[in-house]
PDB file of C-alpha atoms and ligand atoms in Angstrom:
ATOM      1  CA  MET O   1     -18.793  11.419 -26.957  1.00 86.00           C
ATOM      2  CA  SER O   2     -20.201   7.799 -27.669  1.00 94.00           C
ATOM      3  CA  VAL O   3     -20.274   5.209 -24.917  1.00 94.00           C
ATOM      4  CA  ILE O   4     -17.567   3.416 -26.881  1.00 95.00           C
ATOM      5  CA  ASP O   5     -15.265   6.453 -26.752  1.00 96.00           C
ATOM      6  CA  GLU O   6     -16.054   7.089 -23.166  1.00 96.00           C
ATOM      7  CA  LEU O   7     -15.169   3.630 -21.868  1.00 96.00           C
ATOM      8  CA  THR O   8     -11.994   3.695 -23.960  1.00 96.00           C
ATOM      9  CA  SER O   9     -10.884   6.973 -22.418  1.00 97.00           C
ATOM     10  CA  GLU O  10     -11.808   5.650 -18.991  1.00 96.00           C
ATOM     11  CA  LEU O  11      -9.820   2.387 -19.590  1.00 96.00           C
ATOM     12  CA  ALA O  12      -6.902   4.222 -21.045  1.00 97.00           C
ATOM     13  CA  ARG O  13      -6.534   6.221 -17.838  1.00 96.00           C
ATOM     14  CA  LEU O  14      -5.417   2.983 -15.879  1.00 95.00           C
ATOM     15  CA  PRO O  15      -1.741   2.444 -15.462  1.00 92.00           C
ATOM     16  CA  GLY O  16      -0.177   0.169 -18.003  1.00 93.00           C
ATOM     17  CA  ILE O  17      -2.935   0.507 -20.511  1.00 95.00           C
ATOM     18  CA  GLY O  18      -2.566   2.628 -23.720  1.00 94.00           C
ATOM     19  CA  ARG O  19      -5.073   3.990 -26.106  1.00 94.00           C
ATOM     20  CA  LYS O  20      -4.860   0.942 -28.303  1.00 95.00           C
ATOM     21  CA  THR O  21      -5.187  -1.675 -25.468  1.00 96.00           C
ATOM     22  CA  ALA O  22      -8.196   0.360 -24.197  1.00 97.00           C
ATOM     23  CA  LEU O  23     -10.008   0.148 -27.565  1.00 96.00           C
ATOM     24  CA  ARG O  24      -9.232  -3.524 -27.656  1.00 96.00           C
ATOM     25  CA  LEU O  25     -10.636  -4.155 -24.181  1.00 96.00           C
ATOM     26  CA  THR O  26     -13.743  -2.092 -25.050  1.00 96.00           C
ATOM     27  CA  TYR O  27     -14.467  -4.328 -28.137  1.00 96.00           C
ATOM     28  CA  HIS O  28     -13.741  -7.367 -26.068  1.00 96.00           C
ATOM     29  CA  LEU O  29     -16.333  -6.283 -23.467  1.00 95.00           C
ATOM     30  CA  LEU O  30     -19.024  -5.629 -26.467  1.00 94.00           C
ATOM     31  CA  ARG O  31     -18.326  -9.201 -27.584  1.00 96.00           C
ATOM     32  CA  GLN O  32     -18.922 -10.940 -24.336  1.00 95.00           C
ATOM     33  CA  PRO O  33     -22.228 -11.827 -22.826  1.00 96.00           C
ATOM     34  CA  ALA O  34     -24.133  -8.764 -21.196  1.00 94.00           C
ATOM     35  CA  ALA O  35     -24.257 -10.576 -17.907  1.00 96.00           C
ATOM     36  CA  GLN O  36     -20.512 -10.716 -17.520  1.00 95.00           C
ATOM     37  CA  SER O  37     -20.119  -6.968 -18.419  1.00 94.00           C
ATOM     38  CA  ARG O  38     -22.875  -6.122 -15.718  1.00 95.00           C
ATOM     39  CA  ARG O  39     -21.034  -8.240 -13.159  1.00 96.00           C
ATOM     40  CA  LEU O  40     -18.020  -6.195 -13.703  1.00 95.00           C
ATOM     41  CA  ALA O  41     -19.684  -2.879 -13.502  1.00 95.00           C
ATOM     42  CA  GLU O  42     -21.361  -4.037 -10.077  1.00 96.00           C
ATOM     43  CA  THR O  43     -17.963  -5.233  -8.789  1.00 96.00           C
ATOM     44  CA  LEU O  44     -16.356  -1.836  -9.734  1.00 95.00           C
ATOM     45  CA  VAL O  45     -19.325  -0.057  -7.977  1.00 96.00           C
ATOM     46  CA  ALA O  46     -19.128  -2.491  -4.898  1.00 95.00           C
ATOM     47  CA  LEU O  47     -15.162  -1.711  -4.855  1.00 94.00           C
ATOM     48  CA  THR O  48     -15.715   2.037  -4.462  1.00 94.00           C
ATOM     49  CA  GLU O  49     -18.591   1.658  -1.842  1.00 96.00           C
ATOM     50  CA  ARG O  50     -17.474  -1.091   0.237  1.00 97.00           C
ATOM     51  CA  VAL O  51     -13.588  -0.761   0.459  1.00 97.00           C
ATOM     52  CA  ARG O  52     -12.437   1.626   3.100  1.00 96.00           C
ATOM     53  CA  PRO O  53      -9.331   2.207   5.268  1.00 97.00           C
ATOM     54  CA  CYS O  54      -8.841   0.024   8.445  1.00 98.00           C
ATOM     55  CA  ASP O  55      -9.610   1.941  11.613  1.00 97.00           C
ATOM     56  CA  ARG O  56      -6.339   0.925  13.039  1.00 97.00           C
ATOM     57  CA  CYS O  57      -3.737   0.551  10.184  1.00 98.00           C
ATOM     58  CA  PHE O  58      -5.252   2.211   7.005  1.00 98.00           C
ATOM     59  CA  ASN O  59      -4.930  -0.900   5.134  1.00 98.00           C
ATOM     60  CA  LEU O  60      -7.902  -1.438   2.720  1.00 97.00           C
ATOM     61  CA  THR O  61     -10.774  -3.618   3.898  1.00 97.00           C
ATOM     62  CA  GLU O  62     -14.532  -4.022   4.049  1.00 96.00           C
ATOM     63  CA  GLN O  63     -14.571  -4.302   7.791  1.00 96.00           C
ATOM     64  CA  PRO O  64     -13.862  -1.663  10.451  1.00 97.00           C
ATOM     65  CA  LEU O  65     -10.622  -3.688  11.034  1.00 97.00           C
ATOM     66  CA  CYS O  66      -8.622  -5.362   8.332  1.00 98.00           C
ATOM     67  CA  PRO O  67      -7.879  -9.172   8.550  1.00 97.00           C
ATOM     68  CA  LEU O  68      -4.345  -8.535   9.846  1.00 98.00           C
ATOM     69  CA  CYS O  69      -5.263  -6.220  12.661  1.00 97.00           C
ATOM     70  CA  ALA O  70      -8.219  -8.654  13.633  1.00 97.00           C
ATOM     71  CA  ASP O  71      -5.861 -11.497  13.717  1.00 97.00           C
ATOM     72  CA  PRO O  72      -4.700 -12.208  17.392  1.00 96.00           C
ATOM     73  CA  ARG O  73      -1.743 -14.362  16.150  1.00 96.00           C
ATOM     74  CA  ARG O  74      -0.066 -11.331  14.636  1.00 97.00           C
ATOM     75  CA  GLU O  75       2.516  -9.477  17.033  1.00 95.00           C
ATOM     76  CA  ALA O  76       1.173  -6.334  17.819  1.00 94.00           C
ATOM     77  CA  THR O  77       4.482  -4.939  19.202  1.00 96.00           C
ATOM     78  CA  VAL O  78       6.073  -4.806  15.832  1.00 97.00           C
ATOM     79  CA  LEU O  79       4.985  -2.454  13.413  1.00 97.00           C
ATOM     80  CA  CYS O  80       5.927  -2.255   9.701  1.00 97.00           C
ATOM     81  CA  VAL O  81       5.293   1.214   8.077  1.00 97.00           C
ATOM     82  CA  VAL O  82       4.530   1.139   4.325  1.00 97.00           C
ATOM     83  CA  GLU O  83       3.556   3.816   1.911  1.00 96.00           C
ATOM     84  CA  GLU O  84       0.601   2.244   0.334  1.00 96.00           C
ATOM     85  CA  ALA O  85      -1.913  -0.567   1.262  1.00 96.00           C
ATOM     86  CA  SER O  86      -0.727  -2.577  -1.872  1.00 93.00           C
ATOM     87  CA  ASP O  87       2.782  -2.757  -0.202  1.00 94.00           C
ATOM     88  CA  ILE O  88       1.181  -4.883   2.486  1.00 95.00           C
ATOM     89  CA  ALA O  89       0.463  -7.580  -0.115  1.00 92.00           C
ATOM     90  CA  SER O  90       4.043  -7.534  -1.291  1.00 90.00           C
ATOM     91  CA  ILE O  91       5.422  -7.933   2.138  1.00 92.00           C
ATOM     92  CA  GLU O  92       2.793 -10.748   3.087  1.00 94.00           C
ATOM     93  CA  ARG O  93       3.702 -12.492   0.092  1.00 90.00           C
ATOM     94  CA  ALA O  94       7.314 -12.838   1.478  1.00 88.00           C
ATOM     95  CA  GLY O  95       5.563 -14.737   4.289  1.00 89.00           C
ATOM     96  CA  GLU O  96       8.426 -13.644   6.873  1.00 88.00           C
ATOM     97  CA  PHE O  97       6.789 -10.819   8.768  1.00 94.00           C
ATOM     98  CA  ARG O  98       4.508 -11.535  11.845  1.00 95.00           C
ATOM     99  CA  GLY O  99       3.677  -8.067  13.009  1.00 97.00           C
ATOM    100  CA  LEU O 100       1.198  -5.576  12.215  1.00 98.00           C
ATOM    101  CA  TYR O 101       1.375  -2.545   9.757  1.00 98.00           C
ATOM    102  CA  HIS O 102       0.743   1.098   9.191  1.00 98.00           C
ATOM    103  CA  VAL O 103      -0.060   2.450   6.023  1.00 98.00           C
ATOM    104  CA  LEU O 104       1.110   6.236   5.449  1.00 98.00           C
ATOM    105  CA  GLY O 105      -1.179   6.840   2.523  1.00 96.00           C
ATOM    106  CA  GLY O 106       1.732   8.056   0.373  1.00 96.00           C
ATOM    107  CA  ARG O 107       5.184   9.632   0.547  1.00 95.00           C
ATOM    108  CA  LEU O 108       6.489  13.170   1.407  1.00 96.00           C
ATOM    109  CA  SER O 109       6.770  14.895  -1.729  1.00 94.00           C
ATOM    110  CA  PRO O 110       7.084  18.523  -1.540  1.00 89.00           C
ATOM    111  CA  LEU O 111       6.760  19.018  -5.242  1.00 90.00           C
ATOM    112  CA  ASP O 112       3.520  17.575  -5.434  1.00 91.00           C
ATOM    113  CA  GLY O 113       2.406  19.354  -2.460  1.00 93.00           C
ATOM    114  CA  VAL O 114       2.319  16.302  -0.157  1.00 95.00           C
ATOM    115  CA  GLY O 115       3.528  17.218   3.429  1.00 94.00           C
ATOM    116  CA  PRO O 116       3.582  15.431   6.671  1.00 94.00           C
ATOM    117  CA  ASP O 117      -0.130  16.400   7.457  1.00 95.00           C
ATOM    118  CA  ASP O 118      -1.227  14.609   4.300  1.00 96.00           C
ATOM    119  CA  LEU O 119       0.108  11.301   5.476  1.00 97.00           C
ATOM    120  CA  SER O 120      -1.214   9.124   8.585  1.00 97.00           C
ATOM    121  CA  ILE O 121       2.054   9.986  10.577  1.00 96.00           C
ATOM    122  CA  GLY O 122      -0.066  11.605  13.573  1.00 96.00           C
ATOM    123  CA  ALA O 123      -2.142   8.451  13.687  1.00 97.00           C
ATOM    124  CA  LEU O 124       0.996   6.223  13.722  1.00 97.00           C
ATOM    125  CA  LEU O 125       2.459   8.229  16.665  1.00 95.00           C
ATOM    126  CA  ALA O 126      -0.965   7.749  18.601  1.00 95.00           C
ATOM    127  CA  ARG O 127      -0.884   4.157  18.262  1.00 96.00           C
ATOM    128  CA  LEU O 128       2.655   3.511  19.674  1.00 95.00           C
ATOM    129  CA  GLY O 129       1.839   3.926  23.377  1.00 93.00           C
ATOM    130  CA  PRO O 130      -1.586   2.291  23.641  1.00 95.00           C
ATOM    131  CA  GLU O 131      -0.542  -0.737  21.611  1.00 95.00           C
ATOM    132  CA  GLY O 132       2.606  -1.201  23.426  1.00 95.00           C
ATOM    133  CA  VAL O 133       4.716  -1.215  20.191  1.00 96.00           C
ATOM    134  CA  GLN O 134       8.407  -1.908  20.667  1.00 96.00           C
ATOM    135  CA  GLU O 135       9.693  -1.726  17.200  1.00 96.00           C
ATOM    136  CA  VAL O 136       8.918   0.331  14.015  1.00 97.00           C
ATOM    137  CA  ILE O 137      10.215  -0.948  10.786  1.00 96.00           C
ATOM    138  CA  LEU O 138      10.341   1.807   8.127  1.00 96.00           C
ATOM    139  CA  ALA O 139       9.540   0.086   4.923  1.00 94.00           C
ATOM    140  CA  THR O 140       8.948   3.038   2.669  1.00 94.00           C
ATOM    141  CA  ASN O 141      10.344   2.536  -0.911  1.00 90.00           C
ATOM    142  CA  PRO O 142      14.203   3.037  -1.492  1.00 86.00           C
ATOM    143  CA  SER O 143      13.280   6.164  -3.708  1.00 87.00           C
ATOM    144  CA  LEU O 144      14.379   9.695  -2.717  1.00 90.00           C
ATOM    145  CA  GLU O 145      10.986  10.583  -1.491  1.00 93.00           C
ATOM    146  CA  GLY O 146      10.649   7.074   0.330  1.00 93.00           C
ATOM    147  CA  GLU O 147      13.903   7.834   2.043  1.00 91.00           C
ATOM    148  CA  ALA O 148      12.997  11.304   2.957  1.00 94.00           C
ATOM    149  CA  THR O 149       9.680   9.907   4.382  1.00 96.00           C
ATOM    150  CA  ALA O 150      11.480   7.385   6.686  1.00 95.00           C
ATOM    151  CA  LEU O 151      13.669  10.026   7.766  1.00 95.00           C
ATOM    152  CA  TYR O 152      10.935  12.205   8.503  1.00 96.00           C
ATOM    153  CA  VAL O 153       9.069   9.624  10.510  1.00 96.00           C
ATOM    154  CA  GLN O 154      12.412   8.374  12.286  1.00 95.00           C
ATOM    155  CA  ARG O 155      12.862  12.104  13.592  1.00 94.00           C
ATOM    156  CA  GLN O 156       9.374  12.117  15.012  1.00 94.00           C
ATOM    157  CA  LEU O 157      10.237   8.885  16.863  1.00 92.00           C
ATOM    158  CA  ALA O 158      13.713   9.782  18.001  1.00 88.00           C
ATOM    159  CA  GLY O 159      14.238   9.900  21.595  1.00 85.00           C
ATOM    160  CA  GLY O 160      11.232   7.656  22.372  1.00 85.00           C
ATOM    161  CA  ALA O 161      11.169   4.218  23.732  1.00 88.00           C
ATOM    162  CA  VAL O 162      10.476   2.529  20.492  1.00 94.00           C
ATOM    163  CA  ARG O 163      13.143   1.068  18.542  1.00 94.00           C
ATOM    164  CA  VAL O 164      13.116   2.407  14.807  1.00 95.00           C
ATOM    165  CA  THR O 165      14.657   0.291  11.944  1.00 94.00           C
ATOM    166  CA  ARG O 166      14.928   0.656   8.173  1.00 92.00           C
ATOM    167  CA  ILE O 167      14.606  -2.187   5.849  1.00 88.00           C
ATOM    168  CA  ALA O 168      18.030  -3.044   4.166  1.00 81.00           C
ATOM    169  CA  ARG O 169      18.847  -1.571   0.694  1.00 71.00           C
ATOM    170  CA  GLY O 170      18.714  -5.105  -0.770  1.00 61.00           C
ATOM    171  CA  LEU O 171      15.776  -3.519  -2.980  1.00 58.00           C
ATOM    172  CA  PRO O 172      17.009  -1.798  -6.016  1.00 58.00           C
ATOM    173  CA  VAL O 173      17.085   1.857  -5.500  1.00 55.00           C
ATOM    174  CA  GLY O 174      14.274   3.709  -7.067  1.00 54.00           C
ATOM    175  CA  GLY O 175      12.417   0.204  -7.339  1.00 60.00           C
ATOM    176  CA  ASP O 176       9.053  -0.219  -5.700  1.00 72.00           C
ATOM    177  CA  LEU O 177       8.337  -2.885  -3.204  1.00 74.00           C
ATOM    178  CA  GLU O 178       5.616  -4.001  -5.452  1.00 72.00           C
ATOM    179  CA  TYR O 179       8.121  -5.282  -8.018  1.00 70.00           C
ATOM    180  CA  ALA O 180      10.376  -7.100  -5.576  1.00 75.00           C
ATOM    181  CA  ASP O 181      10.235 -10.733  -4.974  1.00 77.00           C
ATOM    182  CA  GLY O 182       9.587 -12.365  -1.817  1.00 80.00           C
ATOM    183  CA  VAL O 183      13.232 -13.489  -1.126  1.00 78.00           C
ATOM    184  CA  THR O 184      14.288  -9.944  -1.734  1.00 80.00           C
ATOM    185  CA  ILE O 185      11.811  -8.581   0.787  1.00 82.00           C
ATOM    186  CA  ALA O 186      12.451 -11.180   3.366  1.00 81.00           C
ATOM    187  CA  GLN O 187      16.248 -10.368   3.202  1.00 80.00           C
ATOM    188  CA  ALA O 188      15.635  -6.677   3.181  1.00 81.00           C
ATOM    189  CA  LEU O 189      13.362  -7.249   6.343  1.00 84.00           C
ATOM    190  CA  ALA O 190      15.866  -9.688   8.010  1.00 81.00           C
ATOM    191  CA  ALA O 191      18.909  -7.344   7.360  1.00 78.00           C
ATOM    192  CA  ARG O 192      16.984  -4.222   8.685  1.00 87.00           C
ATOM    193  CA  ARG O 193      19.086  -1.612  10.782  1.00 84.00           C
ATOM    194  CA  GLU O 194      18.601   0.688  13.531  1.00 82.00           C
ATOM    195  CA  MET O 195      18.129   4.356  11.988  1.00 78.00           C
ATOM    196  CA  LEU O 196      20.695   6.752  13.733  1.00 66.00           C
TER     197      LEU O 196
HETATM  198 ZN1   ZN A 201      -5.687  -3.003   9.917  1.00 90.63          ZN
END
């Protein structure tokens, strides 16, 4: 396989990029100064080598603790539980939430072989006592799997001293947090309910 074909296939694996776009990007990279392509390559290497999960919340970071966990102004008594680290960016964009996060690393999906042990649920339970958490807000996506994941986590927490809430269904069903605008996310957080 030629280098051109190789890069085109790699780019075509990225979400939202078809074969045609991948080929266009490859030829664009060939036309630009070599130094620029080298910078892109080095950034990609740095991304895979330097970015790691936060020791506390599993957000992605280059430090042992992510900037949110390291910020003393955040309210450590409220945890917002999300599926992916990218969901944190969506909620932060809304600018309303002042607590900390916990990234599960996915959602329960028996068909794909993802069970509770594949998510950071144990680490979540272990944080509650030592960190003095008073409320856990379940902000998994409003999809079938996201709901099932929220229900599972809620059951693990039931009977404990921690208040468990679920973000409101202002978000379109099946829609990801990623695509919701800041106002919708802020409303879904404000209208959160106790899970029974
Ligand atoms: Zn963190």
